mmCIF file with all atom_site columns, C-alpha atoms in Angstrom:
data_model
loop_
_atom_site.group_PDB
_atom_site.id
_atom_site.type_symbol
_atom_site.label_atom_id
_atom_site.label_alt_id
_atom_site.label_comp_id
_atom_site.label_asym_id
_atom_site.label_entity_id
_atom_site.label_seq_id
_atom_site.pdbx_PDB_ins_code
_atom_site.Cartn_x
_atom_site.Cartn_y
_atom_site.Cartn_z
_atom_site.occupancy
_atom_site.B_iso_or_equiv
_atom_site.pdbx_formal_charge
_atom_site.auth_seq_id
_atom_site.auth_comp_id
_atom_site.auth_asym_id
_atom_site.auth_atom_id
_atom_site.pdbx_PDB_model_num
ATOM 1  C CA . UNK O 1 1  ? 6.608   4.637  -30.824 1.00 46.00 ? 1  UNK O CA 1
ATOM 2  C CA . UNK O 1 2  ? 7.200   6.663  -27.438 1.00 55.00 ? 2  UNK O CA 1
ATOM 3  C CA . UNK O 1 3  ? 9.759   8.503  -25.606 1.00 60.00 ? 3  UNK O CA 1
ATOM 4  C CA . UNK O 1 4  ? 10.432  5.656  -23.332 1.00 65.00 ? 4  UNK O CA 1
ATOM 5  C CA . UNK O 1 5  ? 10.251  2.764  -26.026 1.00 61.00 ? 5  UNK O CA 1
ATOM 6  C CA . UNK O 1 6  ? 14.310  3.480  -26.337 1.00 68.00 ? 6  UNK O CA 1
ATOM 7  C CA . UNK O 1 7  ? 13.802  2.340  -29.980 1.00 74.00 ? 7  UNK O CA 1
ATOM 8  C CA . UNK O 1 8  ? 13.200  -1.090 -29.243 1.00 81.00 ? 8  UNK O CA 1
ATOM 9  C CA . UNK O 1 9  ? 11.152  -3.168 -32.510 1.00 84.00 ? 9  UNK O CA 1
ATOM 10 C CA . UNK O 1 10 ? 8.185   -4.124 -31.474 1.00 84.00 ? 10 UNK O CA 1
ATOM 11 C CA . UNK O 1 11 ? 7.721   -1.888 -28.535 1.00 82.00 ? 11 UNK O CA 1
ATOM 12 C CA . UNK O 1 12 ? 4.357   -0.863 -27.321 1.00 83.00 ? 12 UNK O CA 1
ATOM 13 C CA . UNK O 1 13 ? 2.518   0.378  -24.477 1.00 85.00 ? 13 UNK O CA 1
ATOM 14 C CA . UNK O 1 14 ? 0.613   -1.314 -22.495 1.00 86.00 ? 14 UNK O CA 1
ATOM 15 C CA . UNK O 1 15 ? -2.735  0.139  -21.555 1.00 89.00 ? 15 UNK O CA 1
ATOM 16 C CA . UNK O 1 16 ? -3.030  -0.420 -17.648 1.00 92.00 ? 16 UNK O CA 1
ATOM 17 C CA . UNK O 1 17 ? -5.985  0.727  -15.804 1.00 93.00 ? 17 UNK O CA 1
ATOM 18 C CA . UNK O 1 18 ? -3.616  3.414  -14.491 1.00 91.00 ? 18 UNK O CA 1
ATOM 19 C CA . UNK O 1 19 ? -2.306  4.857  -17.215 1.00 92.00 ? 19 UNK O CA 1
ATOM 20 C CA . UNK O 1 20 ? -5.968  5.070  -18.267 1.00 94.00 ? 20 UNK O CA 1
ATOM 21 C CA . UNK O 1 21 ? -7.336  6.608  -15.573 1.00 93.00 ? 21 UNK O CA 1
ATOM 22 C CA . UNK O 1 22 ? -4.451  9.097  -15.675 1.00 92.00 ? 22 UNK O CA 1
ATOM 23 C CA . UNK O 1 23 ? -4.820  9.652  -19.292 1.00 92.00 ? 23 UNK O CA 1
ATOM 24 C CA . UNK O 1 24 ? -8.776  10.260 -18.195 1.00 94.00 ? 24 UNK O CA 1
ATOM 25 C CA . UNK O 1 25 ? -7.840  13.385 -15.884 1.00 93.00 ? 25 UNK O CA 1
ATOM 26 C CA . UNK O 1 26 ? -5.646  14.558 -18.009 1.00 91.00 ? 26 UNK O CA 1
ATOM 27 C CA . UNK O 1 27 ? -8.289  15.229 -20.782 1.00 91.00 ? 27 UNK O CA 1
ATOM 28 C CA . UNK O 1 28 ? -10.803 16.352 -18.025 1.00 93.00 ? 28 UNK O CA 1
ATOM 29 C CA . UNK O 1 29 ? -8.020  18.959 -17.019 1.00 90.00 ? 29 UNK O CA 1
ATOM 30 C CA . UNK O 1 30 ? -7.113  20.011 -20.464 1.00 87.00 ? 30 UNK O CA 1
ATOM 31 C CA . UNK O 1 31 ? -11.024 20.329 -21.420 1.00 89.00 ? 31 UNK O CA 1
ATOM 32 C CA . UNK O 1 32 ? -11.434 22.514 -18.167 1.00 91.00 ? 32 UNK O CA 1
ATOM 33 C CA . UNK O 1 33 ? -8.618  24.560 -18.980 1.00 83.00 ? 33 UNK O CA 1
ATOM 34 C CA . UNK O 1 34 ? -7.326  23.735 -15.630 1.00 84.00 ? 34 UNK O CA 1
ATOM 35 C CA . UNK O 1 35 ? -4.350  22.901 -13.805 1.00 80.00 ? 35 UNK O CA 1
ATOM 36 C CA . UNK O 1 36 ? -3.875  19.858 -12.934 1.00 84.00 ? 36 UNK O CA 1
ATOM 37 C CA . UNK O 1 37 ? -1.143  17.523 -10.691 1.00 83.00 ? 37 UNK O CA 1
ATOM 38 C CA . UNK O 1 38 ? -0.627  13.576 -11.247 1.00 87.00 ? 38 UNK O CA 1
ATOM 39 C CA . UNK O 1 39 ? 2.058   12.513 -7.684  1.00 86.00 ? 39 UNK O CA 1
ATOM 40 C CA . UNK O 1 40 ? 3.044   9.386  -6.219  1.00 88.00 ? 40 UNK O CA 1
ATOM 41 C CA . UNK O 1 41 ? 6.036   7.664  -5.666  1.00 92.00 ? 41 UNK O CA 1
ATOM 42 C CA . UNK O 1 42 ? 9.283   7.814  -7.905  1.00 89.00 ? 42 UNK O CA 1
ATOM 43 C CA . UNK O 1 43 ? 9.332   5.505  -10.903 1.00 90.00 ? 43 UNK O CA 1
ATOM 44 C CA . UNK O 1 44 ? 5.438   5.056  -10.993 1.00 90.00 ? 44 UNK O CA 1
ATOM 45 C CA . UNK O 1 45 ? 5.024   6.223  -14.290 1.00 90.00 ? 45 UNK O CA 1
ATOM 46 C CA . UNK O 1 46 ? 3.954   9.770  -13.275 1.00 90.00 ? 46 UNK O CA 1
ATOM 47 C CA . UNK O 1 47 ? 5.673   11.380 -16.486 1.00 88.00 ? 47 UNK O CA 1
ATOM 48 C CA . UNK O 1 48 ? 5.245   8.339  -18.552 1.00 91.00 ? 48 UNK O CA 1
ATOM 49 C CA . UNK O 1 49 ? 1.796   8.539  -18.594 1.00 92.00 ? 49 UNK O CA 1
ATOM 50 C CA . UNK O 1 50 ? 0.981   12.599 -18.637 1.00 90.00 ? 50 UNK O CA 1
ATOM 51 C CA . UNK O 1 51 ? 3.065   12.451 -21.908 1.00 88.00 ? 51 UNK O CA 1
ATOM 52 C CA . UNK O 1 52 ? 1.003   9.599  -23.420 1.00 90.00 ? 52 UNK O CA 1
ATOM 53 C CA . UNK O 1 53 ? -2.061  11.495 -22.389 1.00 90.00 ? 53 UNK O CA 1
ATOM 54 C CA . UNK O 1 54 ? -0.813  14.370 -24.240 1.00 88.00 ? 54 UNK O CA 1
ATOM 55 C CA . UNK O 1 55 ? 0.449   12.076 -27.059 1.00 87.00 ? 55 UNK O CA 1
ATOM 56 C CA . UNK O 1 56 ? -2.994  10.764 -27.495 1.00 87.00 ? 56 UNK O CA 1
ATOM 57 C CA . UNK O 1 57 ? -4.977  14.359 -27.310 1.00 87.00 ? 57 UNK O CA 1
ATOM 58 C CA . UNK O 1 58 ? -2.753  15.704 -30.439 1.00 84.00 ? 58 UNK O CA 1
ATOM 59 C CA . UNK O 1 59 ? -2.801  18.796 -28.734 1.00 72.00 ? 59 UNK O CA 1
ATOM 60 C CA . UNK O 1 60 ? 0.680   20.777 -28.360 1.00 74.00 ? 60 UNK O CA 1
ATOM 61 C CA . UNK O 1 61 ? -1.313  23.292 -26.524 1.00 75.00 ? 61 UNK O CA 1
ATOM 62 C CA . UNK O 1 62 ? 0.481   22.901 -23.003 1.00 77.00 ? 62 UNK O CA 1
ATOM 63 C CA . UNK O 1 63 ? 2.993   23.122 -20.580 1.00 78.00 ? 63 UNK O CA 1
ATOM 64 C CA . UNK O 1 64 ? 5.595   21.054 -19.190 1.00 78.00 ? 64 UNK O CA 1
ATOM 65 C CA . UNK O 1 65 ? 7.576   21.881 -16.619 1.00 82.00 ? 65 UNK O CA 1
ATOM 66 C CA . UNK O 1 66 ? 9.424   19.917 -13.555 1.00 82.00 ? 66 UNK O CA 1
ATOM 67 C CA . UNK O 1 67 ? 9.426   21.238 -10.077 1.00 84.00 ? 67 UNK O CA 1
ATOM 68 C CA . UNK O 1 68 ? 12.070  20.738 -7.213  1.00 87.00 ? 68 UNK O CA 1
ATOM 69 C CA . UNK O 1 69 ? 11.566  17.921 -4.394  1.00 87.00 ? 69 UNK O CA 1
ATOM 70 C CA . UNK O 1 70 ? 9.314   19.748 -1.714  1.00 89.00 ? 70 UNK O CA 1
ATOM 71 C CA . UNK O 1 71 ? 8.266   22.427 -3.066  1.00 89.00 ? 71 UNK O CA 1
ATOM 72 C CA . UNK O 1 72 ? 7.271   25.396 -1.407  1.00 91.00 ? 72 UNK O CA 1
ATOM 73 C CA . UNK O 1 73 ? 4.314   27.837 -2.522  1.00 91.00 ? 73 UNK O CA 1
ATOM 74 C CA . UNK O 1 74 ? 5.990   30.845 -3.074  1.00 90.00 ? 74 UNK O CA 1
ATOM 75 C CA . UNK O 1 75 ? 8.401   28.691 -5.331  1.00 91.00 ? 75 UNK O CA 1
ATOM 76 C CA . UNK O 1 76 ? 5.448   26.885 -7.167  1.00 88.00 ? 76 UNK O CA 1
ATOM 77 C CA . UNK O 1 77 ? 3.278   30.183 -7.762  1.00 87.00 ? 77 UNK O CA 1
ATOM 78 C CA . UNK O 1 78 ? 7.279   31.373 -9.073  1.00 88.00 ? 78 UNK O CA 1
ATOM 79 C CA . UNK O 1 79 ? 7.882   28.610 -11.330 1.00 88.00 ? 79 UNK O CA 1
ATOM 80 C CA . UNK O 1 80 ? 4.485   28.648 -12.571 1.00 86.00 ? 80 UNK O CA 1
ATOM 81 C CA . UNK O 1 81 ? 4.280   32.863 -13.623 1.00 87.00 ? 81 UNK O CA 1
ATOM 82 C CA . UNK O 1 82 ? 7.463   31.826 -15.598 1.00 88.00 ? 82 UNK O CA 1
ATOM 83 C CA . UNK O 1 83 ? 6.531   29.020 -17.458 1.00 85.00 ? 83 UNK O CA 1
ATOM 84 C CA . UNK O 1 84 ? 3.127   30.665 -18.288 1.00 84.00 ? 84 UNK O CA 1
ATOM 85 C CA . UNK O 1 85 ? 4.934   33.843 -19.500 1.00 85.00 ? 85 UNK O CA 1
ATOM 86 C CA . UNK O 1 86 ? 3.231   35.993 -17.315 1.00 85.00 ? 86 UNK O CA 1
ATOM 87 C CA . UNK O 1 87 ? 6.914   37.630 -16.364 1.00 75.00 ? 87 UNK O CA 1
ATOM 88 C CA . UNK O 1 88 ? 8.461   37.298 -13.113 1.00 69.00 ? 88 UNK O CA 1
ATOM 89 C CA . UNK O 1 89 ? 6.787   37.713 -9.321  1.00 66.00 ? 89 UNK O CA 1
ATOM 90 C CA . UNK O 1 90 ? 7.959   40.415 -7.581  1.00 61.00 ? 90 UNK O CA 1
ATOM 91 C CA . UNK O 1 91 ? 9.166   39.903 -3.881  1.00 55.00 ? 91 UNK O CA 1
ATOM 92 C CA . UNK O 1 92 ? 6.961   41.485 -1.537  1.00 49.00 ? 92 UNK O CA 1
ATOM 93 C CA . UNK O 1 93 ? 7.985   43.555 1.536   1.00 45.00 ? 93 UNK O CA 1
#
């Protein structure tokens, strides 16, 4: 069972050389204790397949969190301090 199965019976996932090779860089990232991005298109299965990645590492050490269309830095570097807990930036001059 997954998030996305929507409780159907019989539901599985279907292993897709994507979603494997996403769920590959998503180990390499976590093993670095990196940062990683997975983009594309809307409705690609971007989200589908970090969580599966996660899913399969049994790990609930991460973070998760979504960031507006067109981001800029400042707002990324923002977002990111936050979600980390490392407080709040401070506007510069």
């Amino acid at each position: 069972m997954t998030a996305h199965d929507l409780g159907l019976e019989g539901a599985a996932v279907v292993a897709t050389e994507q979603l494997l090779d996403a769920c590959d860089l998503v180990r390499v990232v976590a093993e670095a204790r990196g940062m990683g991005a997975i983009y594309g298109p809307a409705g690609t299965g971007k989200t589908f397949a970090v969580g599966e990645a996660i899913r399969a590492m049994g790990s609930e050490d991460h973070v998760h969190t979504d960031f507006r269309c067109r981001p800029t830095v400042r707002y990324l570097r923002s977002v990111l301090y936050e979600c980390l807990g490392l407080g709040q930036l401070v506007a510069g001059p």
